[in-house]
Amino acid sequence: MPTGSNLKIRGSVYYVRLKVPLELKHLMGTVELSRSLETKDRRTANVRKLSVLSEWHQKFDELRRRRDITEADFANATWEHYADELRTDELARTLPDLANATRHLGSREHHLRALREHLGRGETALIEWAAEGFIEKHKLLTVRGSARYRELCFRLMRAQIEVLMRAGERDLGNYAGVPADPVVTRPAATAEVAKPGERLMDLFERYVKENPKRIKDAALMQARRDIGTFIELVGADFPVTQLDKKAAREWKALLMEYPVKAAETGIFKGMGIKEIVAANGMAKAPKPVISPKTVNRYIAAFSAYCNWLVAHDYLTANPFLDMYLSVDKTKTNVRPFTDEERKVLFASPLFHGCKSDAKWHEVGGHKIRDHRYWLPHVMMYSGARPGEIAQLLVADVRQMHGVWVMHFTDEGDEEKSLKTKGSFRVVPVHSKLIEMGFIEHVERQRAAGERRVFPEAERNARGHIANKFEKKFGTYLIKLGLKEGRGLTLYSFRHGFSDAMRTAGFMDEEFGFLMGHSKFSMTARYGAMPQGTLQKRVDLIEAAEYGTDTAL
């Protein structure tokens, strides 16, 4: 576990904190966990936090072992409740004082009337005890108050109504009654159920533990979420041996209609992928669906897992072979800033003076000089991705042969990651950034004992360190009147760097490696190179010039 980035100080006391994974936020009821370590000493805090983090990760693992409720669960819950309640009634009638049971006739009629009234009004309070018991017994992921939870309650209420009706018939000596409500039916024999240890997600955990391709933890977490949408479709007990082209094809078809950010949208809370697609299709203003590129990401995660299943003889063939969608790689919605747009942006409150740390779109005397100020500038003069810059350690910014450089690497912190192996690289710090005070900013962090250049930048639930700022920056551009639609984003600075290099007369192949578009090398990983090679990079990076001033 990381040994520094999980700590924060309130007053003078250290606290440990941990982001709750996105797929567990609705279960934990919060986006971040925090606990006092009851110490003012950083070293003591780093020791004490380990047991707390271990406890929290165990809790996450326990919740992940739970599964979403399925149609089969609804049917089983309804029948089990009906049968169990009737058995309880039958046992009560074997008591010596049968008259005592009969005296409750009035209360039974009152209960029956109340259940019907609550069912008609859509209230669930009278039956939630049964729903909670079933959810806990079967370790389900159904959230109280969600659409799936309410559906379970409604079915159990209908079963309880049938129970009370049977009890009334028994009072008159009639034991031949059967449910009239069609949902209260003994479940028919279901499809094949996986043997213990052969469920898809059980085997996925083995795959994660083995991790043959040494996939990053963040990517495995994303794969778990992606494959989880397939489990929502087929049920947790779906046997691995039944995973075939038909199942893959049906899942892919739903993904092509799956709305963007469905997991973060309140109206879809508690729904499975099939319900989400249906609900979005019926909405007056449906959300846009995920792109073919995102569909392919889902398929790629599942396909990698299936390769492992094939290698271990759980499957005879990978059902996702040749299932990818075609993607137009030349199409992009992002464009660079024009000179006039950059002029407006860098004259705005974020870069010159805003009202407060929270109200950085309003003019004021407050100066912001954290990652929000520096990410746009460093992207502009390096072409680096925002996440690569936001995760820089102070040790990654150093002098080499008398030249200040940034070493983009995943070394030094377990939370750091890069998009590809080709993203490992050494990039000289542009003289404009030095003039603006970037090196002074780094040195201040170093003197303060900070490990990171931008300690204020926080990862979101999916582990992306720049994502929060990216979203807020887009909103900021709208407030400035610069953005309409999807043309301008934080990535516009990266596109602008490419244009600046082309304007300087360089071909993409000549400067692409500065942006992380190159083959992996050990030199790039360890950040060492001859002086002559470094000077050529300095000459390249200094070629990036713009027609408007930055926020000096």
PDB file of N, CA, C and O in Angstrom, residues 414-440:
ATOM      1  N   GLU A 414       3.174   3.326  -5.611  1.00  0.00           N
ATOM      2  CA  GLU A 414       2.346   2.228  -6.108  1.00  0.00           C
ATOM      3  C   GLU A 414       1.103   2.711  -6.837  1.00  0.00           C
ATOM      4  O   GLU A 414       0.501   1.962  -7.607  1.00  0.00           O
ATOM      5  N   GLU A 415       0.670   3.950  -6.594  1.00  0.00           N
ATOM      6  CA  GLU A 415      -0.530   4.468  -7.240  1.00  0.00           C
ATOM      7  C   GLU A 415      -0.248   5.045  -8.622  1.00  0.00           C
ATOM      8  O   GLU A 415      -1.177   5.300  -9.386  1.00  0.00           O
ATOM      9  N   LYS A 416       1.014   5.279  -8.952  1.00  0.00           N
ATOM     10  CA  LYS A 416       1.349   5.859 -10.252  1.00  0.00           C
ATOM     11  C   LYS A 416       1.133   4.850 -11.368  1.00  0.00           C
ATOM     12  O   LYS A 416       1.355   3.657 -11.197  1.00  0.00           O
ATOM     13  N   SER A 417       0.711   5.349 -12.508  1.00  0.00           N
ATOM     14  CA  SER A 417       0.538   4.484 -13.676  1.00  0.00           C
ATOM     15  C   SER A 417       0.706   5.319 -14.937  1.00  0.00           C
ATOM     16  O   SER A 417       0.519   6.537 -14.922  1.00  0.00           O
ATOM     17  N   LEU A 418       1.074   4.661 -16.017  1.00  0.00           N
ATOM     18  CA  LEU A 418       1.200   5.308 -17.316  1.00  0.00           C
ATOM     19  C   LEU A 418       0.335   4.557 -18.325  1.00  0.00           C
ATOM     20  O   LEU A 418       0.031   3.378 -18.148  1.00  0.00           O
ATOM     21  N   LYS A 419      -0.063   5.258 -19.372  1.00  0.00           N
ATOM     22  CA  LYS A 419      -1.004   4.688 -20.338  1.00  0.00           C
ATOM     23  C   LYS A 419      -0.407   3.489 -21.065  1.00  0.00           C
ATOM     24  O   LYS A 419      -1.058   2.468 -21.237  1.00  0.00           O
ATOM     25  N   THR A 420       0.840   3.616 -21.511  1.00  0.00           N
ATOM     26  CA  THR A 420       1.513   2.532 -22.243  1.00  0.00           C
ATOM     27  C   THR A 420       2.967   2.469 -21.796  1.00  0.00           C
ATOM     28  O   THR A 420       3.481   3.373 -21.132  1.00  0.00           O
ATOM     29  N   LYS A 421       3.642   1.404 -22.208  1.00  0.00           N
ATOM     30  CA  LYS A 421       5.071   1.300 -21.910  1.00  0.00           C
ATOM     31  C   LYS A 421       5.854   2.409 -22.605  1.00  0.00           C
ATOM     32  O   LYS A 421       6.886   2.862 -22.105  1.00  0.00           O
ATOM     33  N   GLY A 422       5.357   2.862 -23.752  1.00  0.00           N
ATOM     34  CA  GLY A 422       6.013   3.943 -24.475  1.00  0.00           C
ATOM     35  C   GLY A 422       5.889   5.285 -23.794  1.00  0.00           C
ATOM     36  O   GLY A 422       6.517   6.261 -24.216  1.00  0.00           O
ATOM     37  N   SER A 423       5.074   5.347 -22.731  1.00  0.00           N
ATOM     38  CA  SER A 423       4.886   6.609 -22.021  1.00  0.00           C
ATOM     39  C   SER A 423       6.020   6.924 -21.054  1.00  0.00           C
ATOM     40  O   SER A 423       6.112   8.036 -20.544  1.00  0.00           O
ATOM     41  N   PHE A 424       6.889   5.927 -20.762  1.00  0.00           N
ATOM     42  CA  PHE A 424       8.081   6.187 -19.951  1.00  0.00           C
ATOM     43  C   PHE A 424       9.002   7.095 -20.760  1.00  0.00           C
ATOM     44  O   PHE A 424       9.412   6.762 -21.877  1.00  0.00           O
ATOM     45  N   ARG A 425       9.347   8.268 -20.205  1.00  0.00           N
ATOM     46  CA  ARG A 425      10.182   9.179 -20.986  1.00  0.00           C
ATOM     47  C   ARG A 425      10.747  10.288 -20.101  1.00  0.00           C
ATOM     48  O   ARG A 425      10.244  10.548 -19.004  1.00  0.00           O
ATOM     49  N   VAL A 426      11.789  10.925 -20.608  1.00  0.00           N
ATOM     50  CA  VAL A 426      12.391  12.091 -19.969  1.00  0.00           C
ATOM     51  C   VAL A 426      12.124  13.288 -20.868  1.00  0.00           C
ATOM     52  O   VAL A 426      12.445  13.266 -22.064  1.00  0.00           O
ATOM     53  N   VAL A 427      11.517  14.336 -20.294  1.00  0.00           N
ATOM     54  CA  VAL A 427      11.159  15.523 -21.071  1.00  0.00           C
ATOM     55  C   VAL A 427      11.785  16.752 -20.403  1.00  0.00           C
ATOM     56  O   VAL A 427      11.550  16.998 -19.216  1.00  0.00           O
ATOM     57  N   PRO A 428      12.590  17.524 -21.123  1.00  0.00           N
ATOM     58  CA  PRO A 428      13.164  18.750 -20.545  1.00  0.00           C
ATOM     59  C   PRO A 428      12.068  19.737 -20.147  1.00  0.00           C
ATOM     60  O   PRO A 428      11.018  19.809 -20.780  1.00  0.00           O
ATOM     61  N   VAL A 429      12.315  20.497 -19.092  1.00  0.00           N
ATOM     62  CA  VAL A 429      11.377  21.533 -18.661  1.00  0.00           C
ATOM     63  C   VAL A 429      11.582  22.756 -19.549  1.00  0.00           C
ATOM     64  O   VAL A 429      12.691  23.297 -19.633  1.00  0.00           O
ATOM     65  N   HIS A 430      10.535  23.182 -20.214  1.00  0.00           N
ATOM     66  CA  HIS A 430      10.595  24.326 -21.125  1.00  0.00           C
ATOM     67  C   HIS A 430      11.020  25.588 -20.362  1.00  0.00           C
ATOM     68  O   HIS A 430      10.623  25.801 -19.216  1.00  0.00           O
ATOM     69  N   SER A 431      11.828  26.443 -21.008  1.00  0.00           N
ATOM     70  CA  SER A 431      12.311  27.667 -20.367  1.00  0.00           C
ATOM     71  C   SER A 431      11.166  28.574 -19.936  1.00  0.00           C
ATOM     72  O   SER A 431      11.287  29.312 -18.950  1.00  0.00           O
ATOM     73  N   LYS A 432      10.031  28.501 -20.636  1.00  0.00           N
ATOM     74  CA  LYS A 432       8.888  29.327 -20.269  1.00  0.00           C
ATOM     75  C   LYS A 432       8.340  28.897 -18.906  1.00  0.00           C
ATOM     76  O   LYS A 432       7.957  29.737 -18.083  1.00  0.00           O
ATOM     77  N   LEU A 433       8.320  27.586 -18.645  1.00  0.00           N
ATOM     78  CA  LEU A 433       7.857  27.081 -17.351  1.00  0.00           C
ATOM     79  C   LEU A 433       8.819  27.490 -16.236  1.00  0.00           C
ATOM     80  O   LEU A 433       8.391  27.824 -15.128  1.00  0.00           O
ATOM     81  N   ILE A 434      10.109  27.459 -16.538  1.00  0.00           N
ATOM     82  CA  ILE A 434      11.103  27.881 -15.544  1.00  0.00           C
ATOM     83  C   ILE A 434      10.921  29.361 -15.240  1.00  0.00           C
ATOM     84  O   ILE A 434      10.946  29.787 -14.073  1.00  0.00           O
ATOM     85  N   GLU A 435      10.681  30.149 -16.289  1.00  0.00           N
ATOM     86  CA  GLU A 435      10.457  31.591 -16.125  1.00  0.00           C
ATOM     87  C   GLU A 435       9.215  31.854 -15.272  1.00  0.00           C
ATOM     88  O   GLU A 435       9.179  32.800 -14.473  1.00  0.00           O
ATOM     89  N   MET A 436       8.202  31.019 -15.412  1.00  0.00           N
ATOM     90  CA  MET A 436       6.945  31.193 -14.673  1.00  0.00           C
ATOM     91  C   MET A 436       7.050  30.765 -13.209  1.00  0.00           C
ATOM     92  O   MET A 436       6.177  31.067 -12.411  1.00  0.00           O
ATOM     93  N   GLY A 437       8.115  30.018 -12.864  1.00  0.00           N
ATOM     94  CA  GLY A 437       8.291  29.611 -11.470  1.00  0.00           C
ATOM     95  C   GLY A 437       7.962  28.162 -11.175  1.00  0.00           C
ATOM     96  O   GLY A 437       7.771  27.798 -10.010  1.00  0.00           O
ATOM     97  N   PHE A 438       7.929  27.314 -12.213  1.00  0.00           N
ATOM     98  CA  PHE A 438       7.595  25.910 -11.984  1.00  0.00           C
ATOM     99  C   PHE A 438       8.628  25.217 -11.100  1.00  0.00           C
ATOM    100  O   PHE A 438       8.283  24.470 -10.185  1.00  0.00           O
ATOM    101  N   ILE A 439       9.908  25.489 -11.345  1.00  0.00           N
ATOM    102  CA  ILE A 439      10.955  24.845 -10.541  1.00  0.00           C
ATOM    103  C   ILE A 439      10.887  25.335  -9.096  1.00  0.00           C
ATOM    104  O   ILE A 439      11.062  24.541  -8.151  1.00  0.00           O
ATOM    105  N   GLU A 440      10.596  26.610  -8.895  1.00  0.00           N
ATOM    106  CA  GLU A 440      10.439  27.127  -7.528  1.00  0.00           C
ATOM    107  C   GLU A 440       9.285  26.414  -6.815  1.00  0.00           C
ATOM    108  O   GLU A 440       9.371  26.107  -5.610  1.00  0.00           O
TER     109      GLU A 440
END
